[in-house]
Tab-separated table of C-alpha atoms in Angstrom:
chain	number	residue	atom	x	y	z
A	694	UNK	CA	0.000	0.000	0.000
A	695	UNK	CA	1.438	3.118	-0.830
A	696	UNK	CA	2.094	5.661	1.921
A	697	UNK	CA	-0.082	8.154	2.620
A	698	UNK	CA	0.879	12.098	1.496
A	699	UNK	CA	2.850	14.136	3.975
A	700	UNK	CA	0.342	15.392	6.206
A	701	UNK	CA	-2.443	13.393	5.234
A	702	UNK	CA	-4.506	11.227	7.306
A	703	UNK	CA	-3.612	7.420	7.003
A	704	UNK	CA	-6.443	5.811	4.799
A	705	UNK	CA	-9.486	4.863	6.009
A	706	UNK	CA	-10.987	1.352	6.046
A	707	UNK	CA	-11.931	-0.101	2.723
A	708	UNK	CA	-14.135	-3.015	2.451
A	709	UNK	CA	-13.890	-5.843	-0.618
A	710	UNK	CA	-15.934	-8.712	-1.621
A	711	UNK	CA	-14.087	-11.820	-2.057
A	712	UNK	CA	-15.195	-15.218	-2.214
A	713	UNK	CA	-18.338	-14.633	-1.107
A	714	UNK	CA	-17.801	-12.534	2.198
A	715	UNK	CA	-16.422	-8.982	3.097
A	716	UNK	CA	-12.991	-9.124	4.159
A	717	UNK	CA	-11.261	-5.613	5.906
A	718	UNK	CA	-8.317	-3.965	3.779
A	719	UNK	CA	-6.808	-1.168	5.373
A	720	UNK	CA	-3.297	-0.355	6.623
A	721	UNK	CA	-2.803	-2.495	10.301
A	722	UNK	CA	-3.476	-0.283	13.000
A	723	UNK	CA	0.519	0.440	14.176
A	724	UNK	CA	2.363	3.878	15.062
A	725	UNK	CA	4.597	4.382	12.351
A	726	UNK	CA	6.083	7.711	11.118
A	727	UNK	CA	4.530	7.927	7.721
A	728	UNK	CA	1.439	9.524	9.939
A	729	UNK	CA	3.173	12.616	10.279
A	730	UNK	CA	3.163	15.258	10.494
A	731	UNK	CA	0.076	14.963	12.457
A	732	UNK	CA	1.174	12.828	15.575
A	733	UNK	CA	3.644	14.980	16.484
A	734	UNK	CA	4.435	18.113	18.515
A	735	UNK	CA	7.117	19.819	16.391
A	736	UNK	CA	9.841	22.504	17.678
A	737	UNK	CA	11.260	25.189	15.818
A	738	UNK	CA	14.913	23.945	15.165
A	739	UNK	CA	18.100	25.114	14.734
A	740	UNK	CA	21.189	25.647	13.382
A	741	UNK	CA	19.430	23.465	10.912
A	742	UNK	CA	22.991	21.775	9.807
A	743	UNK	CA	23.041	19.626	13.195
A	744	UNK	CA	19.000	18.987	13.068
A	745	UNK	CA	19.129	15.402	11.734
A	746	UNK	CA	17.165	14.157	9.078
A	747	UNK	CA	13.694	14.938	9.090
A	748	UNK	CA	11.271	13.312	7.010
A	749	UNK	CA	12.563	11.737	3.394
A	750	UNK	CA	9.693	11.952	1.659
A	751	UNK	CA	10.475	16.020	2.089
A	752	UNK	CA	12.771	14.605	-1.425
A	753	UNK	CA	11.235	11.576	-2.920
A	754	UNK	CA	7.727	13.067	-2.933
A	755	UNK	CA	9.064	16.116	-4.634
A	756	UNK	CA	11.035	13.979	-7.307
A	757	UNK	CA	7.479	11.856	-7.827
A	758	UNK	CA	5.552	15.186	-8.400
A	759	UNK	CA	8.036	16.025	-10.866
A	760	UNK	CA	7.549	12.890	-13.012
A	761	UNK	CA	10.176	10.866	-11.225
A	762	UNK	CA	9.688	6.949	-11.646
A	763	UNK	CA	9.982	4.530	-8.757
A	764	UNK	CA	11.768	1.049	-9.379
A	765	UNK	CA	11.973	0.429	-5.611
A	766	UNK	CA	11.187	-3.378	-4.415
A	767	UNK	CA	8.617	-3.212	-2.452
A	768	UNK	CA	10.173	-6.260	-0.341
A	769	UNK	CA	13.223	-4.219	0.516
A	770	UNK	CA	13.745	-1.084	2.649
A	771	UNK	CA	14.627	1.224	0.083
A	772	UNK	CA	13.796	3.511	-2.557
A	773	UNK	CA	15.002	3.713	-6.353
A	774	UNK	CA	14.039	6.569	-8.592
A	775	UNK	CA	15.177	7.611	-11.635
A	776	UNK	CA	14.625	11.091	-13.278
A	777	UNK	CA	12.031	10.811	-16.866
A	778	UNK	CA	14.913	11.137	-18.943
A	779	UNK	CA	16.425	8.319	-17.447
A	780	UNK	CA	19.827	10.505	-16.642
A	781	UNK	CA	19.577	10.968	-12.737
A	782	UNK	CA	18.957	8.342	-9.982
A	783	UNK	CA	18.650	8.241	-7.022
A	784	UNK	CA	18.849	5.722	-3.673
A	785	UNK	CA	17.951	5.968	-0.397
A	786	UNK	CA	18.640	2.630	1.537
A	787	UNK	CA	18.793	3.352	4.959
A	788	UNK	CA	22.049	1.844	6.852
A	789	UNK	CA	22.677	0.137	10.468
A	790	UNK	CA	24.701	3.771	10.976
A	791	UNK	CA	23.908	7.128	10.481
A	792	UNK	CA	27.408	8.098	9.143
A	793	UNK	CA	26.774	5.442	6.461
A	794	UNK	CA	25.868	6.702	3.092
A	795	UNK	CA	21.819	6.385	3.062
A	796	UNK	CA	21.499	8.271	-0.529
A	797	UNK	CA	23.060	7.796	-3.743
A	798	UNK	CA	22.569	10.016	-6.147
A	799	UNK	CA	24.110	9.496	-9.484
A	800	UNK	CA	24.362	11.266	-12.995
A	801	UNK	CA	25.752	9.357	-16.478
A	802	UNK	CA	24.944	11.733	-19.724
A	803	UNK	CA	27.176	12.606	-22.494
A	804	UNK	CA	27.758	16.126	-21.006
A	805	UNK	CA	27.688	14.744	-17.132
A	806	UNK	CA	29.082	12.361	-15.135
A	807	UNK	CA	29.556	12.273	-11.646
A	808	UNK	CA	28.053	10.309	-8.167
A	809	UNK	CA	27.147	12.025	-5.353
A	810	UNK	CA	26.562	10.232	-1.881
A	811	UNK	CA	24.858	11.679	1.413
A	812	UNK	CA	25.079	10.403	5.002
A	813	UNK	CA	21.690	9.296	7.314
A	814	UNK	CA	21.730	12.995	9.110
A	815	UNK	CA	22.008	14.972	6.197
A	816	UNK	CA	18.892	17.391	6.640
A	817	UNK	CA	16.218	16.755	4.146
A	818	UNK	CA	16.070	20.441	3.604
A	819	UNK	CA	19.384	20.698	3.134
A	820	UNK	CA	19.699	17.441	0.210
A	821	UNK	CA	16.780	19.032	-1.114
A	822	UNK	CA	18.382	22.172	-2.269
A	823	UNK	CA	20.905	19.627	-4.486
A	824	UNK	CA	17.848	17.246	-5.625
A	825	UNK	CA	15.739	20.330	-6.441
A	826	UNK	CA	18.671	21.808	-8.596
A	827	UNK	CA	17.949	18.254	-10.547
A	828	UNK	CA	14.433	19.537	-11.774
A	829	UNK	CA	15.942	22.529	-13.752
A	830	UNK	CA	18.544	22.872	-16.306
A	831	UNK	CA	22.239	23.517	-15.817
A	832	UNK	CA	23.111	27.416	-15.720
A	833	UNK	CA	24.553	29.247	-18.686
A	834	UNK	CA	27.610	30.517	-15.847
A	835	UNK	CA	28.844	28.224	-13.967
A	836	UNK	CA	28.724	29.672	-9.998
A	837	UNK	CA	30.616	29.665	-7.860
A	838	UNK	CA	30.126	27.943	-4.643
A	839	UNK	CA	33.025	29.780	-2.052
A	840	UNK	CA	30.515	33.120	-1.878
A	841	UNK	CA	27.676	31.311	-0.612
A	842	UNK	CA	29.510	30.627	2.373
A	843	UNK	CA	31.894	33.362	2.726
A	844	UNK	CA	28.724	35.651	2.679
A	845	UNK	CA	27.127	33.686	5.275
A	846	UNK	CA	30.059	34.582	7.986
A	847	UNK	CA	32.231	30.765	7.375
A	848	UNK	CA	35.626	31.534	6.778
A	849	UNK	CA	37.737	30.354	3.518
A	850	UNK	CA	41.196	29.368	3.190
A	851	UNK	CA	43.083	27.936	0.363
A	852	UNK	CA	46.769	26.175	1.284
A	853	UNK	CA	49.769	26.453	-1.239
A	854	UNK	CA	48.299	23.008	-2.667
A	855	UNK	CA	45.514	24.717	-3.914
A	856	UNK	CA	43.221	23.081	-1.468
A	857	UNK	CA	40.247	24.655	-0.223
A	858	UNK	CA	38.004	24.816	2.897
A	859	UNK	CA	35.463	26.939	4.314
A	860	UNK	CA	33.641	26.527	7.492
A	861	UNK	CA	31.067	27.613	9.901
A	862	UNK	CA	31.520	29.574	12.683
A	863	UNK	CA	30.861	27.231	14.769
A	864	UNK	CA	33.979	25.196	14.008
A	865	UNK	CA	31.125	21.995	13.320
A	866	UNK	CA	30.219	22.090	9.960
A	867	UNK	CA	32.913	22.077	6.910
A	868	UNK	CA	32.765	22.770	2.628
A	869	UNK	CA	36.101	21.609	0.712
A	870	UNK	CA	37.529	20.738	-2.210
A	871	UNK	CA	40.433	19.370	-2.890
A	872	UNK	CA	43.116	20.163	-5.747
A	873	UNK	CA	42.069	18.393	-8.404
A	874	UNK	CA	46.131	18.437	-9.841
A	875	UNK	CA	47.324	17.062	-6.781
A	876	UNK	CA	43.933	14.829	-5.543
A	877	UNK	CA	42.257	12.038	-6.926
A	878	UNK	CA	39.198	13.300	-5.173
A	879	UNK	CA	37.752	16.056	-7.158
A	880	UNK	CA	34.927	17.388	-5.908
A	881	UNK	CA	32.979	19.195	-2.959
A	882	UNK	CA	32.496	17.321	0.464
A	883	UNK	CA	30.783	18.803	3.674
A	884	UNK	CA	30.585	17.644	6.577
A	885	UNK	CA	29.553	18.002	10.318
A	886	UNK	CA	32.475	16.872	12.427
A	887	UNK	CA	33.022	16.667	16.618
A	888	UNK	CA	35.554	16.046	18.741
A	889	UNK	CA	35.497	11.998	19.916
A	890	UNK	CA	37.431	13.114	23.236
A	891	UNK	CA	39.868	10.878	21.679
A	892	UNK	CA	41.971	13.385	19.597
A	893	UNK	CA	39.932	12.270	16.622
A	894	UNK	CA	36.822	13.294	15.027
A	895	UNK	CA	32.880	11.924	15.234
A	896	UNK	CA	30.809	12.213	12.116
A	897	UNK	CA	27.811	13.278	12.332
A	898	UNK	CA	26.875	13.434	8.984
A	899	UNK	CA	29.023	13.718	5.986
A	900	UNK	CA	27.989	14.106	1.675
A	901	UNK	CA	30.581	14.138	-1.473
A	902	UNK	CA	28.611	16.676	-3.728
A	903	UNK	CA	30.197	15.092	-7.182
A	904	UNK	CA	31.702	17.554	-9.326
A	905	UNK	CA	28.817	19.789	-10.306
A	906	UNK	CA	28.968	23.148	-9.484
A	907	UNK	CA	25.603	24.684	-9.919
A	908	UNK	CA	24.732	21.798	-7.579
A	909	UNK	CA	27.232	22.203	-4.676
A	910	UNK	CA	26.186	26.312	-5.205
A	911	UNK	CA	22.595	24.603	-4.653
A	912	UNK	CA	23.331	22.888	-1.493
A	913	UNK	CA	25.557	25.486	0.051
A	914	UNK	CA	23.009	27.690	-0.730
A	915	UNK	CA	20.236	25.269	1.201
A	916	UNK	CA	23.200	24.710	3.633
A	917	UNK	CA	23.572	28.272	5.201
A	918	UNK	CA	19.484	29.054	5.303
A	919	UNK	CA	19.509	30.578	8.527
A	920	UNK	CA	15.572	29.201	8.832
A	921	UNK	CA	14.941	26.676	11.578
A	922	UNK	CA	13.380	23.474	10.456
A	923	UNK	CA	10.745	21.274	12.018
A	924	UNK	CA	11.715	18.469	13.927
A	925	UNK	CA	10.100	16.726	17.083
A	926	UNK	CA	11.755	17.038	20.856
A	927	UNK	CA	14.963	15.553	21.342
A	928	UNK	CA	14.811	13.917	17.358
A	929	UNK	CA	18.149	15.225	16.333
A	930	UNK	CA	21.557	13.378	16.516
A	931	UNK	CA	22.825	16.079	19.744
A	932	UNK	CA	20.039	17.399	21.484
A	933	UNK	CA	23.125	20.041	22.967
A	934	UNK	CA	23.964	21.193	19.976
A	935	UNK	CA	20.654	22.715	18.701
A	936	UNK	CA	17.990	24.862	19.832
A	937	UNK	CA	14.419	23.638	20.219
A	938	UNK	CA	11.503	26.138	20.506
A	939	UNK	CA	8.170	25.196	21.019
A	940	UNK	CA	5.342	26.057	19.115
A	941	UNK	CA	5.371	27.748	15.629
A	942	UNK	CA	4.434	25.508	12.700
A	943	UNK	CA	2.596	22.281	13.336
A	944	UNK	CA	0.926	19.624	11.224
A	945	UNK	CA	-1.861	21.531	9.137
A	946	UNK	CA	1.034	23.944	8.504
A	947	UNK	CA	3.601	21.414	7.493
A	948	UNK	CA	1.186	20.211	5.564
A	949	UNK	CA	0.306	23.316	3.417
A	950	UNK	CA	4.124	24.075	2.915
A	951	UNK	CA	4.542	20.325	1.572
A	952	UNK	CA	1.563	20.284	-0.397
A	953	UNK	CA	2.778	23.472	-1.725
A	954	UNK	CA	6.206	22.070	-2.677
A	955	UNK	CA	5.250	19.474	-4.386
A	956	UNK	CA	2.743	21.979	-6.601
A	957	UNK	CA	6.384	24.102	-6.990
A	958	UNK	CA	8.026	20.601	-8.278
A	959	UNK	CA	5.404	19.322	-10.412
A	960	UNK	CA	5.232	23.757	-11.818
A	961	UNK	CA	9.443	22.992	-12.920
A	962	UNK	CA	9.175	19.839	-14.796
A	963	UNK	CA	6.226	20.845	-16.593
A	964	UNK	CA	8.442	24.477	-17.363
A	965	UNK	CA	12.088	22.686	-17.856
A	966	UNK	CA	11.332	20.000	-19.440
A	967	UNK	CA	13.428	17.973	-20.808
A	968	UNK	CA	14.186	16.291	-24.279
A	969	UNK	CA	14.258	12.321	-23.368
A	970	UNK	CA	17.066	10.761	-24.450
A	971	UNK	CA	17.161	7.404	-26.520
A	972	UNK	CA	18.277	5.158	-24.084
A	973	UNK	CA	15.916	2.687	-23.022
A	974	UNK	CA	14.376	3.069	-19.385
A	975	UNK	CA	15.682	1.029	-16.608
A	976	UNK	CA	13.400	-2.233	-16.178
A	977	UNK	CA	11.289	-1.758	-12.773
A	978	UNK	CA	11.455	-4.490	-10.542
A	979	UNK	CA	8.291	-3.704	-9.096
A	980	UNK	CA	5.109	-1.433	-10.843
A	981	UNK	CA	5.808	2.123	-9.914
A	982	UNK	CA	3.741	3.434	-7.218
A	983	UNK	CA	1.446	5.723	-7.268
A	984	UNK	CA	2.362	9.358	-6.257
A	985	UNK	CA	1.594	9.780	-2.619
A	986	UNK	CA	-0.024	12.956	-2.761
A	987	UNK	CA	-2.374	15.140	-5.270
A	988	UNK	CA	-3.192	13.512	-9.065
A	989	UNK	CA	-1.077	11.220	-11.473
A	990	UNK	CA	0.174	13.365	-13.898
């Protein structure tokens, strides 16, 4: 059964004849999350960098509204989608660890190429500004990505290998590149990195942006959003590291903004879309699902 929209109530009973007799369907009467945001007292929270990772469908309903497919197997704990011109996909498959790499996001075209992974407590709101840089086409000028920060208050610094790193102000979260002359790895990584007490350092969440730069630009610029986002008491990887404040938005709110984003998804693909390519789509492994909220396009 698919789940139900973001802010929607979980489906009512449905009754079916079969074999003679009515027989209940309906989802099993169990707490799970897929109910919010509506069983849930949410707090205001932030630096939003160290919030954790909210809900996921705040990305994989937006990619459905904009046309994305789903190949997922509905046996296994994950989610496959793959972009209508068959040139972007993307993986969540959530790990034993949070530092593990729950997305996968990957690009193979004749003008791109590059792979892009994202740890469990990347902020949704936060991937989304990379994912939603998906929906649109490249820029003309290519950005560039220091400025975001540096005009957020992070510092920059580039050594006399011609690496770079800029970070927060709070000495927690981190943007670099490496020298692509002098590194194998050549594109943007940030991270969110504490002291272990053991002279190393803890990950709380780490991604490795590929080597696109309107979409590092993208998620710096999500990155640095100085708006709190909306997570329940104590649901965040270190509760003493953020600030929680009651009150503000709750679930008919959430609600409206998510209903509202996945209007402002469905809006771009319909604007940018693309020419498909000749390729031949990926074979599902299971019949896509239906979108979770508003019509089938």
């Amino acid at each position: 059964m698919a789940l139900p929209a973001l802010g929607g109530p979980p489906p009512g009973p449905r009754h079916r004849h079969h074999a003679g007799s009515d027989v209940l369907s309906q989802r099993p009467f169990i707490h799970t999350r897929a109910d919010e945001p509506h069983n849930q007292i949410w707090f205001e929270t932030s630096p939003r960098h160290l919030a954790g990772r909210g809900d996921p469908r705040h990305i994989t309903q937006a990619l459905r509204a904009a046309g994305w497919s789903n190949h997922s197997d509905p046996d296994y704990p994950h989610v496959i989608l793959a972009s209508p011109d068959q040139r972007y996909a993307l993986a969540l498959e959530p790990e034993n660890e949070s530092y593990s790499k729950w997305w996968r996001i990957s690009c193979t075209s004749d003008t791109e190429n590059w792979y892009a992974e994202f740890g469990g407590n990347t902020p949704v709101e936060i991937l989304a500004g990379f994912t939603d840089a998906l929906l649109a086409p490249a820029p003309q000028t290519v950005p560039d990505v220091w400025p975001v920060l540096t005009a957020a208050g992070w510092s920059y610094v580039q050594d006399e290998r011609g690496h770079e790193l800029a970070e927060h102000p709070d000495g927690i979260m981190q943007f670099r590149r490496w020298n692509r002359t002098t590194s194998w790895n050549t594109g943007w990584i940030a991270c969110a990195l504490l002291p272990d007490g053991l002279g190393g350092q803890e990950s709380v969440w780490e991604a490795h942006l590929g080597n696109a730069p309107h979409l590092a630009a993208a998620f710096a610029t999500a990155l640095v959003d100085p708006a709190p986002v909306a997570r329940a008491e104590f649901d965040v990887p270190h509760s003493s590291l953020v600030t929680q404040k009651p009150g503000g938005r709750q679930g008919n709110d959430l609600a409206k903004e998510h209903a509202a984003r996945l209007a402002q998804a469905r809006a771009t693909a319909v604007r940018n879309r693309r020419t498909p390519l000749t390729t031949q789509p990926v074979p599902s492994s299971a019949p896509a699902a239906p979108l979770a909220a508003g019509p089938r396009r």
